[in-house]
Every structure is written in C-alpha cells, then in structure tokens.
Amino acid sequence: MFQNLECQRRFGIPRSQTACCTLVNSLADDKRSTLNDWELEILRGNKVHKSKIDVYALLKPLFQGVARDKPDCLVRVESKPIRVQTSSSGEVQTAVMHIAELDASTEDLRVTAMHLRSPIHTLLFNSKGELLAANTTALKACHAHTPGGAVETITLHTLFDMGLYPGGELEAHSCYEEAVNAVFNLQLTWRHMQPHCSRKDGTAKWSMIEMWPMRDPVDASPAVLVKRYNITQHKELEIQLATRQGDLLRQNEDLEQESLAMQGEKDRLQEEAEKLAQRLQAVLKEKFLERGSFDAETPIDKTLAYLQSIISGNIPSLQQALELHSILTQSDTNLRQPVDLKEQLLMGRMGSDVGHSMLQMLQGETIRPQGRRRTTGRDDTPAPWSWHAPVVNTLDFESAESYTMSLESSVPASVVPEVERLLKTAEDSWQFDIFAFAEATQGHTLSLLFFHLVKQSGLLQVLGFDIPRLCCYLRKMDAGYDPTNPYHNSIHVASVVQMTHMLLCHGGIMHNKVMDRGTLWSTYWSALVHDYEHGGLNNDFLIKTAHPLAITYSDDSPLEHHHIAAAAAFKGSPATSLGTGNSQGSLGKCLNWDEVKPEDKTLVHQMVLKCADIGHLAADYRTHRQWSLKLEEEFFRQGDKERELGLPISPLMDRNQKGGMTKSQMGFFSIVGIPLFQALAGLFKEAQPMLDGVLANYKHWEASSKALPPPQTMVPSSES
C-alpha cells in the first residue's frame, strides 16, 4: 500500500498482488507458516511488536528489487497494526506498518545470527579460522584453557589445540583439517569428541565440538558456527557400557559352553531313557493283559485294526494275535464294549476307589433320601422357585456300599470311553467343551468332573478323604442345582470347577507355590458350592420381594450367604470333615510364601474364583456365545416375574427390548472381564492362554457390535 523513499531506493517498486501471492505460495511450508503466524500475532496484539527477522525473507515477495540469492540479513523490526483510509469514499482498511532498522552494526548482525542457532558456548569463525564473533560464555570457556590470551588470538585451530590427544599436536592438526574440509568444502554438520585435561584437578575430561556451515550475515562469505560443551559423564557411561558389553560377551561364551555340555548330558540321558523304555516294553510284552492305561477299543475295533494292518502289508505282532484270540474266545465277550471295562476301572492306574466312584456315577440312578425339605427363610415359607428334588441336611454314609452297588448296572457302559476321553481333555484344556461332557454324563456332570479333577490334582490322596462319603456329598451337590435354570445350573458350576482346576494346576498357582494344600482344597470346594441352591433370581429381586433369604441375612448378599451355609450344613461336609484321619499331618504348610501378606493371598484366591466364575469368556466363541444366550434367557425370566408382580423391570431383563444383555458385552468385557483376566495373567504368565481366549471373544463381539446400537451402560454379571 505504501513505502517511503528509502525503502523504494533499496528494494525497488512493489510487485502486483498476484505476483506477491505466487511467491508466498512457493515458499517452503515451514517458512510460509512462520510468516503467517508472525503477521497474525501482530494483528491480534494491537500494539508495537518488536522482533529480529530476516528482512530479505520478509520483503522478497513484496518488492521486485530484492534478489532471490540475497544472504540472510537479520535486523530489528518494529511492527504495528494501523487503520488506513483507502478511497475518497471513506473506506478504511486494517494494515500492518513495518519500520526496519537497516543500519544495524556488524556485531549485532552476527550475534543475532548466532543466537538464533545456539546460545550456548557459541563462536563464529570465517573460512580462514579467524574469530568473527563469540558470546560471553564461549569466550570465558576459551580463556580458561588459554589464560591471558586476547580475543584476537583465539582461532578455530585454538579449539583443537585445547585437546589432550594421544597423538599430540599431529593428531590435533589432523582433526582440524578434517573438520575444515567437512564444513567448508562438503557443507556438512561435523561433530568431534575431544579429550582434554581438567585444569582444576587434572582428571581426564571429554568435550563435544559441534560445527555448522553458514553464511556471514554481514558479507555472505562462508563461515562456521561452533559450539563446545562437556560430555564427560556421557563418555564415562559409554565406556562403562562398552566394558559391560565385553563382560556379557564373555558370559555368553561361557553359557554357550555350558549349553553344549548340557546338550551332551541330555543326549546321554535320552539314550539311557530309550534303553529303559525298551526294557519296559519287553516286560509289558510278557504280561500283555495288564494294561497301563484305559483301553477304550472294543473287540470290533481291535479286529478291524488287525485286519487293516494285514491289508496294508504289515505283519502284526504275535502279542496282537494272542490278545485278539483271547478276547474273541471268551464266552461273555461284548463286541461293542471296551474289553474288560469293569476290571480296567477297578484295577487300572486310577485305583479301585476311583473306579468304584466312576462306575457309581456313570451306571447308577440318583437315589434321593426322603426327609425334611430345606426351607429358605426363618419359617417354612416356600421360595418363589421350586426345587426339582428334595435336599436334606444329613447324609446316610453307612449305606454307601449298598448305595454304590445299586448303581453299577443302571447306565450302559458304552458311554465310558467317551467320558474317559473328555475327562482326559478336561485335565489340561483351556477351552474344554463342557456341553459335550454334560451330554455324555446326564445328571452326573458336576460330581464326576469334580471328583476326577481333584483326584488328578493329588489332593484326595494327600488329604486322606473317605471316597464313599465324598461321592455321596457330590451327588447332593448335583441334586442341589436346578436343571431348569438356563444358566445357574450344575453345568455352569462344572465349567467353573474345570476352569478353577486349570488356573490352579496349569495357570501358575501350584507352580509358583501360592497356596498350601488346605487352601487349594478350599478353592476347589468354593468353586463346587458357589451357586448352590441358586433359584435363577438375583439378590436385588430377593430384596425387593422381601424373600425369606433376604430377611434372614438382613439384605446382605442373601444368595452368597445361603450358598455357603446350605452347602456346609450337611453332616460330614468337606467344609467340616470328610477325611479318614489318616492324612498324617499333610494339611500342614509345605510352601514358603511367608513374604506375602495374608490379605494378598486371599486376593489371589478370590481372583481365581472370580475368573473361573466368568471363565466362559475365555472359552471358544461357540461355547461362550451359548453361555451368554443362556444367561440372557435367565435374565429375561426374572424380568417376566418382575412384570407379573408389577415391579420395575431390571436393566437388560426386559424380553420385549431387543438385544437384552448381549448388547452390553463390549462394556462387560472392557470394564470387568479384560482387566480382571489381565491382572491374573500379569501375576501368573502361565495363565496367558486364558487371556488370549478372552481377547479373541472380545474381537468377535467387537466385530458384531458395529451392526448393533450402542451398548447400555449396565454391565451383566454371571454372579447372583
């Protein structure tokens, strides 16, 4: 809009608005952004704005007389917004007036350029190594090494003479020449670590010399900006790390030698093991009828395998021929039942007590003793749910033997191989198919699975339980869970027991010696009874309807109190005593975990039970979704009861609203599930497969949620 005569003399006439915009747009993004920010800051400030800028960078887009190759020229500029009348009609526009002090001193120009690059220990030299400018800190540092020297005596070579090089002056001069070539000829930034001696205590020190090529702001001649600073601590750390690296390399070599020695020992032991296995095989051949594990093959299976071996061109062994001959010539052979089923269970590796229990559970009908039915309140007022069978608070242990014998032939023995296979899988599977197991063990799912897993954990043998008594008690537990509940039934509890077993035996609890034997048993037992006599209605419903359980326990977690009280009420319950008294002090502490606070041990116990209770989150997606839908149906049934009673329907329990609790799965996983499983996996790395299963199911829900409305804020729980 306007420039004075001095401005026009120095920079020429203004460019057109189009040419000006073209030049501004051709600037680099960072320079254009800086220019725009600077102008906006002036306009917003509404006052005089003082700054030091490159006047040619500012004026080059505006005036034709500013050449593109002008060197940087940092000057003081005062800027302020003004109002200008631009036409006779009185139109007023906002403009910016810049007053540039173009006659700044040489020293100001150089010091300003240096300050913008680095204000610490900075010196400016020309291509001859002569000092052009330096700040006070840099001069002080140089004079400390060259006391009494004038400013004129400080040259670029002086900086290298300060060093204490192993090669003396020759090495110092070589470093100087290398630096000059890099900066002035190659136009590269150059860094050099320089050793020197402390003038205070004579100790070895290290400095870093950094050099940047630039132009002298006065005459645009080649120059170099130098910064020198102390890096002694950094260098000492580097030396320590190098020493440590050498030590680690030597240790690694030693470990490799030890590894080779261990591999040789392993090979030797492997060879001995193979020889022992061959000897054992020879012994087994002599007594081939004694089986070391459960043999689920029927006579038909064995015959077909024998014929297939011949068809394939193989010659069956004499042992196979003799065994098949012995089986087929027996008069009572059942061709479609595993050979010697009863003998395998009673005489095999599981022991006779386990075999009797398996026969009792798999082949018998449930016998429910008659007696007074347990009530749920202080009087005999019935609960809003009805039990499928009466439950009594005493167990007739004296009739255990006859009780077992009457069950041996009630269920076809053909189910045993499948049950045996599923039980074997349950011992070490993080994604056990509990529904397939429930189908194979109708009415005995919980009792059979609990007994087998506790047996496999070794606790039955160590704690000395009376097996018939325990079997009777487990049958009572089976009877105490209502099969009409979609979710809180014995199948759910069996799933919790199996996940509890996985966490204890394969999730790091036993391996890390977190619990003593008594606590391990209490964890199994807690999983067994944690939902005992659950009616499919939550605590909130019981409290709202003034149910006898809520009255008995003063509205304080009535279901949880009832689960433990009812399960422990049986005479001879494992919560009191089911042992034979022959454990010989095995309940004493055998672990060394004294450093951990008791409350932390209890917290681990609680985390295991909670993770197991919602363990279906870690199951395969098919099983997990099936459980989710069962829980949703149980919620809907409570909502139906609330509607019948004229009560407000609880969140996620209204059957008439789409989605139910399944649409809140994302929130449940994020807020409760994933943090809980991550916490346990963080304590015990062996539990990582469980967390992996949870995250996989979370991804399934995440993918399906994109087609659904946002989830409700309420979070579902599988607890009461």
XYZ file of C-alpha atoms in Angstrom:
720
model
C 0.000 0.000 0.000
C 2.825 2.437 0.803
C 6.622 2.609 1.207
C 8.912 5.576 1.837
C 11.644 6.731 -0.492
C 14.446 4.926 1.370
C 12.555 1.657 1.118
C 11.891 2.190 -2.588
C 15.572 3.082 -3.148
C 16.806 -0.127 -1.523
C 14.213 -2.631 -2.666
C 12.597 -1.290 -5.846
C 8.934 -0.962 -6.764
C 6.246 -3.263 -5.328
C 5.044 -6.395 -7.094
C 1.459 -6.927 -8.116
C -0.860 -8.707 -5.711
C -0.934 -11.778 -7.979
C 2.870 -11.965 -8.200
C 3.152 -11.490 -4.448
C 0.726 -14.372 -3.717
C 2.565 -16.611 -6.183
C 5.901 -16.035 -4.445
C 4.423 -16.581 -0.969
C 2.853 -19.870 -2.060
C 6.192 -21.005 -3.499
C 7.863 -20.747 -0.088
C 8.524 -23.899 1.928
C 5.651 -24.904 4.206
C 7.530 -24.123 7.414
C 8.639 -20.664 6.211
C 5.179 -19.783 4.923
C 3.604 -20.930 8.196
C 6.119 -18.926 10.246
C 5.446 -15.790 8.179
C 1.664 -16.129 8.546
C 1.879 -16.773 12.299
C 4.091 -13.708 12.731
C 1.664 -11.435 10.874
C -1.358 -12.802 12.794
C 0.438 -12.215 16.098
C 0.960 -8.555 15.130
C -2.682 -8.058 14.100
C -4.041 -9.643 17.296
C -1.680 -7.707 19.587
C -2.875 -4.242 18.562
C 0.422 -2.741 19.805
C 4.006 -2.234 18.700
C 5.630 -5.634 18.069
C 9.437 -5.769 18.171
C 11.356 -8.654 16.596
C 14.554 -9.666 14.809
C 13.877 -11.171 11.405
C 15.485 -11.700 8.008
C 14.453 -8.518 6.237
C 15.054 -10.025 2.793
C 12.851 -13.013 3.578
C 10.121 -10.553 4.617
C 10.416 -8.201 1.616
C 11.370 -10.604 -1.197
C 7.714 -11.424 -2.111
C 6.756 -7.715 -1.994
C 9.443 -5.865 -3.997
C 10.942 -6.530 -7.393
C 14.361 -5.208 -6.399
C 15.092 -7.970 -3.846
C 17.164 -10.702 -5.495
C 16.450 -14.355 -4.751
C 20.066 -15.072 -3.723
C 20.335 -12.339 -1.102
C 22.065 -13.589 2.103
C 20.272 -13.627 5.458
C 20.110 -10.136 6.949
C 18.728 -10.155 10.497
C 17.570 -6.661 11.549
C 15.402 -5.129 14.214
C 11.842 -4.571 13.007
C 9.045 -2.702 14.797
C 5.574 -3.626 13.540
C 2.102 -2.433 14.478
C -1.431 -2.598 13.035
C -2.888 0.668 11.682
C -6.157 1.839 10.092
C -5.844 3.351 6.595
C -8.423 5.229 4.514
C -8.040 3.752 1.014
C -10.596 5.717 -1.036
C -12.304 9.065 -1.278
C -15.495 7.428 -0.132
C -14.009 6.977 3.304
C -13.425 3.182 3.232
C -10.989 2.160 5.984
C -8.868 -0.999 5.996
C -6.562 -2.631 8.536
C -2.890 -2.720 7.546
C 0.489 -3.531 9.144
C 3.257 -0.943 9.217
C 6.869 -2.285 9.452
C 9.763 0.002 10.438
C 13.089 -1.763 9.746
C 16.384 -0.558 11.235
C 18.597 -1.483 8.281
C 21.811 0.087 9.572
C 22.413 -2.378 12.402
C 26.025 -2.863 13.500
C 28.133 -5.722 12.197
C 28.371 -7.178 15.690
C 24.603 -7.084 16.118
C 24.052 -8.934 12.879
C 26.481 -11.692 13.751
C 25.425 -12.084 17.385
C 21.789 -12.244 16.347
C 22.500 -14.951 13.762
C 24.488 -16.945 16.319
C 21.789 -16.630 18.978
C 19.136 -17.999 16.666
C 21.232 -21.131 16.057
C 22.556 -21.889 19.567
C 23.005 -19.537 22.545
C 25.384 -21.821 24.494
C 29.195 -21.818 24.050
C 28.928 -20.367 20.545
C 31.703 -18.934 18.364
C 31.657 -17.759 14.738
C 34.771 -18.194 12.505
C 35.425 -17.367 8.860
C 36.954 -19.773 6.361
C 40.482 -18.743 7.484
C 39.729 -19.789 11.056
C 39.609 -16.190 12.330
C 37.143 -15.362 15.088
C 34.279 -13.148 13.868
C 32.069 -13.165 16.950
C 31.531 -15.038 20.189
C 29.174 -14.863 23.136
C 30.459 -14.284 26.661
C 30.126 -17.894 27.811
C 32.136 -19.201 24.890
C 34.929 -16.646 25.410
C 35.113 -17.491 29.103
C 35.496 -21.195 28.325
C 38.264 -20.493 25.797
C 40.196 -18.204 28.164
C 40.036 -20.924 30.833
C 42.252 -23.026 28.550
C 44.340 -20.110 27.186
C 44.684 -17.723 30.169
C 45.883 -14.227 29.309
C 45.110 -14.609 25.597
C 43.353 -11.761 23.796
C 40.204 -12.253 21.761
C 42.181 -11.804 18.543
C 44.434 -14.750 19.459
C 41.504 -17.229 19.551
C 41.218 -19.086 16.261
C 39.435 -22.211 15.084
C 42.718 -24.071 15.438
C 42.862 -22.949 19.087
C 39.846 -25.134 19.901
C 41.689 -28.223 18.676
C 44.901 -27.225 20.476
C 42.922 -27.410 23.752
C 42.575 -31.179 23.345
C 44.807 -33.757 25.000
C 45.139 -36.128 22.042
C 47.143 -39.360 22.320
C 48.900 -38.361 19.062
C 49.761 -34.874 20.313
C 49.833 -31.851 18.009
C 49.926 -34.011 14.880
C 46.582 -35.648 15.745
C 45.081 -32.286 16.746
C 46.065 -30.759 13.396
C 44.661 -33.775 11.529
C 41.306 -33.378 13.309
C 41.304 -29.671 12.469
C 41.905 -30.320 8.767
C 39.148 -32.950 8.709
C 36.698 -30.517 10.288
C 37.543 -27.653 7.873
C 37.093 -29.920 4.871
C 33.735 -31.244 6.114
C 32.280 -27.827 6.912
C 33.639 -25.523 4.165
C 34.117 -27.936 1.263
C 31.408 -30.553 1.834
C 28.969 -28.219 3.664
C 28.265 -30.877 6.318
C 27.485 -30.625 10.006
C 30.515 -32.027 11.834
C 30.847 -33.433 15.373
C 34.033 -34.370 17.189
C 34.625 -35.799 20.702
C 37.728 -34.177 22.179
C 39.707 -35.441 25.190
C 41.277 -32.843 27.475
C 42.655 -32.417 30.986
C 40.797 -30.589 33.760
C 42.681 -27.509 34.999
C 41.145 -27.939 38.461
C 42.068 -31.486 39.428
C 43.966 -32.820 36.407
C 41.406 -35.555 35.670
C 40.575 -36.657 32.133
C 37.538 -34.935 30.612
C 35.657 -35.086 27.326
C 34.115 -32.286 25.274
C 31.922 -32.309 22.193
C 32.703 -29.867 19.360
C 29.761 -29.298 17.002
C 30.209 -27.226 13.808
C 27.548 -25.964 11.375
C 28.248 -24.319 7.984
C 26.554 -20.928 7.496
C 26.981 -17.544 5.807
C 28.395 -14.451 7.464
C 25.289 -12.204 7.831
C 27.466 -9.151 7.052
C 29.055 -10.033 3.706
C 27.565 -13.504 2.968
C 31.023 -15.092 2.973
C 31.458 -18.726 4.149
C 31.563 -19.084 7.944
C 31.238 -21.774 10.575
C 29.274 -21.740 13.830
C 30.975 -23.715 16.629
C 29.627 -24.994 19.952
C 31.798 -26.752 22.542
C 30.359 -28.418 25.664
C 31.251 -31.017 28.297
C 30.214 -34.674 27.731
C 32.417 -36.333 30.363
C 29.543 -38.155 32.076
C 28.192 -39.344 28.742
C 31.617 -40.656 27.722
C 32.159 -42.393 31.066
C 28.787 -44.094 30.697
C 29.734 -45.125 27.175
C 32.985 -46.653 28.462
C 31.101 -48.475 31.219
C 28.617 -49.832 28.709
C 31.429 -51.000 26.442
C 33.066 -52.749 29.408
C 29.761 -54.305 30.400
C 29.200 -55.444 26.823
C 32.561 -57.183 26.865
C 31.665 -58.896 30.126
C 28.333 -60.017 28.712
C 30.023 -61.395 25.601
C 32.364 -63.432 27.777
C 29.437 -64.649 29.887
C 27.587 -65.573 26.728
C 30.556 -67.617 25.555
C 30.662 -69.379 28.931
C 26.911 -70.080 28.724
C 27.318 -71.483 25.232
C 29.979 -73.850 26.513
C 27.726 -74.885 29.389
C 24.857 -75.344 26.931
C 26.971 -77.661 24.808
C 27.897 -79.642 27.896
C 24.238 -79.829 28.960
C 23.214 -80.923 25.478
C 25.753 -83.723 25.662
C 24.364 -84.754 29.047
C 20.828 -84.547 27.654
C 21.763 -86.808 24.748
C 23.303 -89.290 27.163
C 20.195 -89.304 29.370
C 17.985 -89.624 26.306
C 19.931 -92.671 25.217
C 19.563 -94.209 28.665
C 15.824 -93.416 28.644
C 15.408 -95.158 25.308
C 17.175 -98.228 26.661
C 14.944 -98.236 29.751
C 11.861 -97.849 27.555
C 12.925 -100.855 25.519
C 13.398 -102.897 28.677
C 9.989 -101.768 29.960
C 8.374 -102.720 26.674
C 9.875 -106.168 26.959
C 8.371 -106.567 30.432
C 4.968 -105.425 29.192
C 5.073 -107.952 26.383
C 5.460 -110.704 28.924
C 2.300 -109.502 30.705
C 0.355 -108.041 27.836
C -3.017 -108.445 29.517
C -2.058 -105.889 32.196
C -2.841 -102.510 30.666
C -1.045 -99.377 31.832
C -3.854 -97.018 30.724
C -7.545 -97.182 29.936
C -8.151 -99.141 26.728
C -11.306 -97.813 25.052
C -11.143 -100.104 21.997
C -13.917 -102.641 21.573
C -13.270 -106.184 20.213
C -14.589 -104.994 16.845
C -12.125 -102.087 16.856
C -9.224 -104.415 17.639
C -10.243 -106.897 14.942
C -10.574 -104.168 12.297
C -7.200 -102.712 13.254
C -5.618 -106.164 12.997
C -7.097 -106.731 9.528
C -6.138 -103.223 8.369
C -2.562 -103.913 9.386
C -2.522 -107.055 7.223
C -4.146 -105.238 4.267
C -1.500 -102.507 4.496
C 1.230 -105.119 4.092
C 2.380 -105.124 7.703
C 2.870 -108.269 9.751
C 1.021 -107.980 13.098
C 2.975 -108.963 16.170
C 2.428 -112.229 17.970
C 1.259 -110.265 21.005
C -1.615 -108.695 18.997
C -2.643 -112.095 17.658
C -2.655 -113.726 21.100
C -4.575 -110.855 22.670
C -7.231 -110.829 19.928
C -7.580 -114.622 20.159
C -8.033 -114.455 23.934
C -10.719 -111.767 23.642
C -12.778 -113.425 20.914
C -12.758 -116.862 22.522
C -14.293 -115.627 25.794
C -17.954 -116.605 26.026
C -19.162 -113.391 27.639
C -17.412 -111.003 25.254
C -19.468 -107.921 24.313
C -18.204 -106.973 20.856
C -19.240 -103.317 21.199
C -17.997 -102.625 24.722
C -14.419 -101.870 25.729
C -12.623 -105.011 26.755
C -12.702 -105.761 30.496
C -14.379 -102.425 31.223
C -15.063 -103.040 34.893
C -11.643 -104.567 35.539
C -9.913 -101.627 33.827
C -11.724 -99.131 36.048
C -11.249 -101.054 39.284
C -7.772 -102.492 38.703
C -6.190 -99.851 36.440
C -3.983 -96.907 37.200
C -6.831 -94.858 38.706
C -7.177 -97.165 41.699
C -10.162 -99.133 42.902
C -11.687 -96.232 44.845
C -11.818 -94.023 41.760
C -13.028 -96.915 39.626
C -15.922 -97.667 42.001
C -16.827 -93.991 42.029
C -16.813 -93.784 38.227
C -18.989 -96.893 37.941
C -21.324 -95.445 40.562
C -21.594 -92.104 38.801
C -21.850 -93.432 35.240
C -24.016 -96.516 35.704
C -26.419 -95.629 38.505
C -29.646 -93.744 39.115
C -29.624 -90.897 41.602
C -31.189 -92.035 44.911
C -32.565 -89.139 46.875
C -33.200 -89.943 50.564
C -36.529 -88.848 51.951
C -36.578 -86.257 54.684
C -37.455 -82.721 55.611
C -37.033 -80.267 52.786
C -34.698 -77.323 53.438
C -36.503 -74.016 53.662
C -35.189 -70.681 52.541
C -36.345 -68.492 55.422
C -36.829 -68.484 59.147
C -40.078 -70.417 58.735
C -41.197 -72.943 56.125
C -42.383 -70.322 53.632
C -41.500 -71.639 50.151
C -39.197 -69.742 47.853
C -40.515 -68.260 44.591
C -38.717 -71.077 42.812
C -39.344 -74.825 43.216
C -36.596 -77.389 43.516
C -36.579 -80.331 41.156
C -35.792 -82.704 44.047
C -35.756 -82.510 47.843
C -32.430 -81.859 49.520
C -31.676 -82.992 53.070
C -29.049 -81.896 55.523
C -27.751 -85.300 56.545
C -26.007 -87.999 54.537
C -26.506 -91.725 55.143
C -22.834 -92.740 54.898
C -23.472 -96.135 56.498
C -25.324 -97.276 53.361
C -22.602 -96.052 50.992
C -21.562 -99.556 49.931
C -25.092 -100.703 49.067
C -25.712 -97.286 47.522
C -22.789 -97.847 45.192
C -23.712 -101.442 44.283
C -27.238 -100.479 43.279
C -25.895 -98.045 40.679
C -23.408 -100.237 38.853
C -25.708 -101.508 36.111
C -28.117 -98.603 35.620
C -26.371 -96.817 32.732
C -24.974 -98.595 29.647
C -21.242 -98.922 29.903
C -20.763 -97.783 26.294
C -20.636 -94.158 27.480
C -17.460 -94.733 29.472
C -14.897 -94.393 26.616
C -16.291 -91.009 25.566
C -16.433 -89.846 29.181
C -12.876 -91.043 29.757
C -11.721 -89.112 26.697
C -13.500 -85.938 27.779
C -12.183 -86.240 31.340
C -8.664 -86.538 29.969
C -9.237 -83.403 27.896
C -10.619 -81.538 30.923
C -7.340 -82.042 32.772
C -5.355 -79.588 30.624
C -7.691 -77.757 28.202
C -8.321 -74.010 28.445
C -11.307 -74.364 26.091
C -12.995 -77.513 27.338
C -16.317 -78.439 25.678
C -18.447 -78.584 28.822
C -21.686 -79.070 26.858
C -20.369 -82.210 25.154
C -19.331 -83.532 28.573
C -22.754 -82.718 30.042
C -24.464 -84.607 27.239
C -22.287 -87.666 27.900
C -22.840 -87.570 31.691
C -26.539 -86.813 32.098
C -27.242 -85.910 35.727
C -23.656 -86.546 36.902
C -21.726 -83.760 35.146
C -20.652 -81.829 38.228
C -19.944 -84.714 40.587
C -17.959 -86.764 38.067
C -15.866 -83.853 36.794
C -15.150 -82.510 40.287
C -14.066 -85.906 41.616
C -11.822 -86.624 38.626
C -10.067 -83.227 38.648
C -9.470 -83.220 42.403
C -8.151 -86.753 42.075
C -5.786 -85.651 39.302
C -4.567 -82.721 41.415
C -3.361 -85.186 44.071
C -5.378 -83.655 46.904
C -7.560 -86.713 47.575
C -4.553 -88.892 48.272
C -2.734 -86.263 50.346
C -5.690 -85.105 52.435
C -6.989 -88.614 53.092
C -10.669 -88.229 52.172
C -13.167 -91.041 52.638
C -14.082 -91.714 48.993
C -17.641 -93.120 49.523
C -18.521 -90.196 51.772
C -17.188 -87.720 49.249
C -19.150 -89.393 46.419
C -22.376 -89.150 48.407
C -21.694 -85.495 49.098
C -21.025 -84.781 45.431
C -24.326 -86.401 44.496
C -26.022 -83.992 46.911
C -24.281 -81.134 45.176
C -25.574 -82.367 41.809
C -29.093 -82.521 43.272
C -28.814 -79.011 44.725
C -28.571 -77.265 41.362
C -31.826 -76.702 39.489
C -31.555 -78.038 35.891
C -34.432 -75.775 34.814
C -32.243 -72.705 35.339
C -30.867 -71.739 31.921
C -27.568 -70.538 33.394
C -27.131 -71.151 37.133
C -27.208 -74.923 36.983
C -24.771 -77.783 37.591
C -23.271 -77.471 34.082
C -22.244 -73.894 34.812
C -20.735 -74.954 38.138
C -18.893 -77.833 36.442
C -17.441 -75.324 33.973
C -16.301 -73.159 36.903
C -14.716 -76.175 38.598
C -12.821 -77.074 35.402
C -11.510 -73.512 34.933
C -10.533 -73.422 38.622
C -8.564 -76.620 38.085
C -6.812 -75.113 35.036
C -5.799 -71.989 36.959
C -4.535 -73.997 39.926
C -2.699 -76.765 38.060
C -1.771 -75.080 34.762
C -2.181 -71.361 35.437
C 0.804 -70.954 37.738
C -0.836 -71.195 41.198
C 0.693 -74.547 42.153
C 3.860 -73.915 40.133
C 4.535 -70.660 41.977
C 3.584 -72.207 45.336
C 0.958 -69.591 46.112
C -1.346 -71.788 48.230
C -0.888 -74.549 50.737
C -2.832 -77.806 50.364
C -5.664 -76.686 52.612
C -6.174 -73.512 50.582
C -6.047 -75.445 47.313
C -8.787 -77.776 48.570
C -10.880 -74.826 49.787
C -10.578 -73.274 46.320
C -11.902 -76.422 44.648
C -14.690 -76.677 47.229
C -15.613 -72.992 46.855
C -15.997 -73.475 43.101
C -18.215 -76.525 43.764
C -20.674 -74.757 46.083
C -20.505 -71.142 44.917
C -24.029 -71.177 43.408
C -25.573 -73.980 45.490
C -29.410 -73.862 45.549
C -29.470 -70.876 43.200
C -33.017 -70.127 42.086
C -32.248 -68.163 38.917
C -33.127 -64.821 40.568
C -30.585 -62.274 41.726
C -30.114 -60.589 45.106
C -31.912 -57.464 44.013
C -35.093 -59.428 43.267
C -34.957 -61.228 46.635
C -34.547 -57.960 48.498
C -37.281 -56.155 46.555
C -39.757 -59.002 47.192
C -38.804 -59.403 50.892
C -37.871 -63.009 50.288
C -37.142 -65.078 53.432
C -33.473 -65.349 52.445
C -33.199 -61.559 52.273
C -34.883 -61.290 55.665
C -32.636 -63.986 57.177
C -29.449 -62.264 56.060
C -30.676 -58.675 56.531
C -30.450 -57.911 52.796
C -26.686 -58.549 52.941
C -25.828 -60.725 49.908
C -28.537 -63.276 50.744
C -27.709 -65.648 47.892
C -23.989 -65.794 48.659
C -24.650 -66.410 52.350
C -27.163 -69.107 51.509
C -24.859 -70.884 49.008
C -22.139 -71.403 51.592
C -24.480 -72.073 54.525
C -26.570 -74.655 52.689
C -23.579 -76.481 51.218
C -21.792 -76.612 54.563
C -24.888 -77.688 56.515
C -24.585 -81.368 55.643
C -23.176 -83.507 58.418
C -19.703 -84.554 57.306
C -19.461 -81.875 54.615
C -15.928 -81.240 53.233
C -16.322 -77.810 54.786
C -16.165 -79.575 58.169
C -14.602 -83.025 57.780
C -14.766 -85.804 55.222
C -11.310 -87.218 55.937
C -10.477 -90.590 57.402
C -7.990 -89.161 59.866
C -5.047 -90.899 58.168
C -3.508 -87.897 56.417
C -0.675 -87.811 58.999
C -0.380 -84.040 59.207
C -0.423 -83.448 55.460
C -2.526 -80.302 55.963
C 0.464 -78.538 57.466
C 2.194 -75.844 55.475
C 4.541 -77.193 52.878
C 5.150 -73.948 50.998
C 7.361 -70.938 51.583
C 5.200 -67.921 50.841
C 5.643 -66.078 54.121
C 6.770 -62.850 52.477
C 3.310 -62.209 51.038
C 0.669 -60.535 53.179
C -2.328 -62.721 54.162
C -4.753 -60.307 52.509
C -2.808 -60.639 49.238
C -3.064 -64.431 49.423
C -6.803 -64.091 49.947
C -6.979 -61.738 46.971
C -5.324 -64.359 44.737
C -7.842 -66.927 45.978
C -10.708 -64.548 45.156
C -9.266 -63.678 41.729
C -9.022 -67.364 40.812
C -12.651 -67.983 41.768
C -13.905 -64.857 40.004
C -12.004 -65.615 36.799
C -13.297 -69.183 36.894
C -16.873 -67.997 37.537
C -16.831 -65.930 34.332
C -14.454 -68.373 32.656
C -16.738 -68.829 29.676
C -15.328 -65.517 28.445
C -12.172 -67.492 27.637
C -13.970 -70.464 26.050
C -14.188 -70.982 22.311
C -16.597 -68.485 20.761
C -19.351 -71.056 20.126
C -19.383 -72.148 23.776
C -19.037 -68.599 25.067
C -21.949 -67.312 22.970
C -24.107 -70.239 24.103
C -23.455 -69.318 27.741
C -24.211 -65.662 27.006
C -27.572 -66.545 25.495
C -28.397 -68.825 28.458
C -27.628 -66.014 30.884
C -29.757 -63.663 28.790
C -32.685 -66.092 28.961
C -32.332 -66.322 32.751
C -32.358 -62.550 32.924
C -35.485 -62.447 30.762
C -37.232 -64.936 33.063
C -36.569 -62.686 36.053
C -37.900 -59.770 34.033
C -41.049 -61.769 33.311
C -41.541 -62.377 37.063
C -40.984 -58.696 37.791
C -43.612 -57.802 35.185
C -46.072 -60.295 36.738
C -45.515 -58.781 40.212
C -45.872 -55.218 38.950
C -42.246 -54.414 39.762
C -39.979 -52.246 37.626
C -38.150 -54.492 35.174
C -34.427 -54.597 35.892
C -31.997 -53.335 33.238
C -31.201 -55.848 30.487
C -34.021 -58.135 31.662
C -36.924 -56.916 29.520
C -37.727 -59.577 26.944
C -39.567 -57.009 24.834
C -36.454 -54.936 24.252
C -34.110 -56.100 21.504
C -30.650 -57.280 22.391
C -31.024 -57.912 26.101
C -27.745 -58.287 27.951
C -25.910 -59.460 24.808
C -25.711 -55.887 23.533
C -23.737 -54.887 26.636
C -20.995 -57.470 26.099
C -18.498 -54.882 24.870
C -18.862 -52.924 28.093
C -18.699 -56.030 30.257
C -15.506 -57.179 28.556
C -13.876 -53.742 28.730
C -14.855 -52.795 32.281
C -14.822 -56.145 34.086
C -13.616 -59.066 32.008
C -10.410 -57.965 30.308
C -8.974 -56.003 33.301
C -9.630 -58.946 35.638
C -8.026 -61.543 33.362
C -5.134 -59.198 32.544
C -4.455 -58.757 36.247
C -4.300 -62.508 36.843
C -2.200 -63.148 33.722
C 0.101 -60.357 34.849
C 0.722 -62.241 38.110
C 0.978 -65.685 36.528
C 2.297 -65.865 32.965
C 1.087 -69.462 32.692
C -2.486 -68.110 32.609
C -1.849 -66.215 29.342
C -3.859 -68.739 27.211
C -6.929 -67.807 29.254
C -6.406 -64.110 28.499
C -5.839 -64.901 24.817
C -9.239 -66.613 24.688
C -10.923 -63.607 26.316
C -9.365 -61.197 23.821
C -10.385 -63.423 20.896
C -14.030 -63.398 22.044
C -13.832 -59.653 22.579
C -12.863 -59.244 18.922
C -15.898 -61.318 17.895
C -18.228 -59.067 19.898
C -16.422 -56.003 18.608
C -16.981 -57.084 15.006
C -20.668 -57.876 15.553
C -21.324 -54.695 17.577
C -20.720 -52.478 14.531
C -24.108 -53.556 13.179
C -25.903 -53.027 16.528
C -26.964 -49.919 18.518
C -24.502 -48.686 21.207
C -24.454 -50.951 24.311
C -26.201 -49.967 27.522
C -24.152 -48.685 30.388
C -25.221 -51.544 32.647
C -22.768 -54.431 32.826
C -24.049 -58.029 33.057
C -22.679 -60.395 35.640
C -22.859 -64.133 35.938
C -22.910 -63.693 39.731
C -26.078 -63.506 41.815
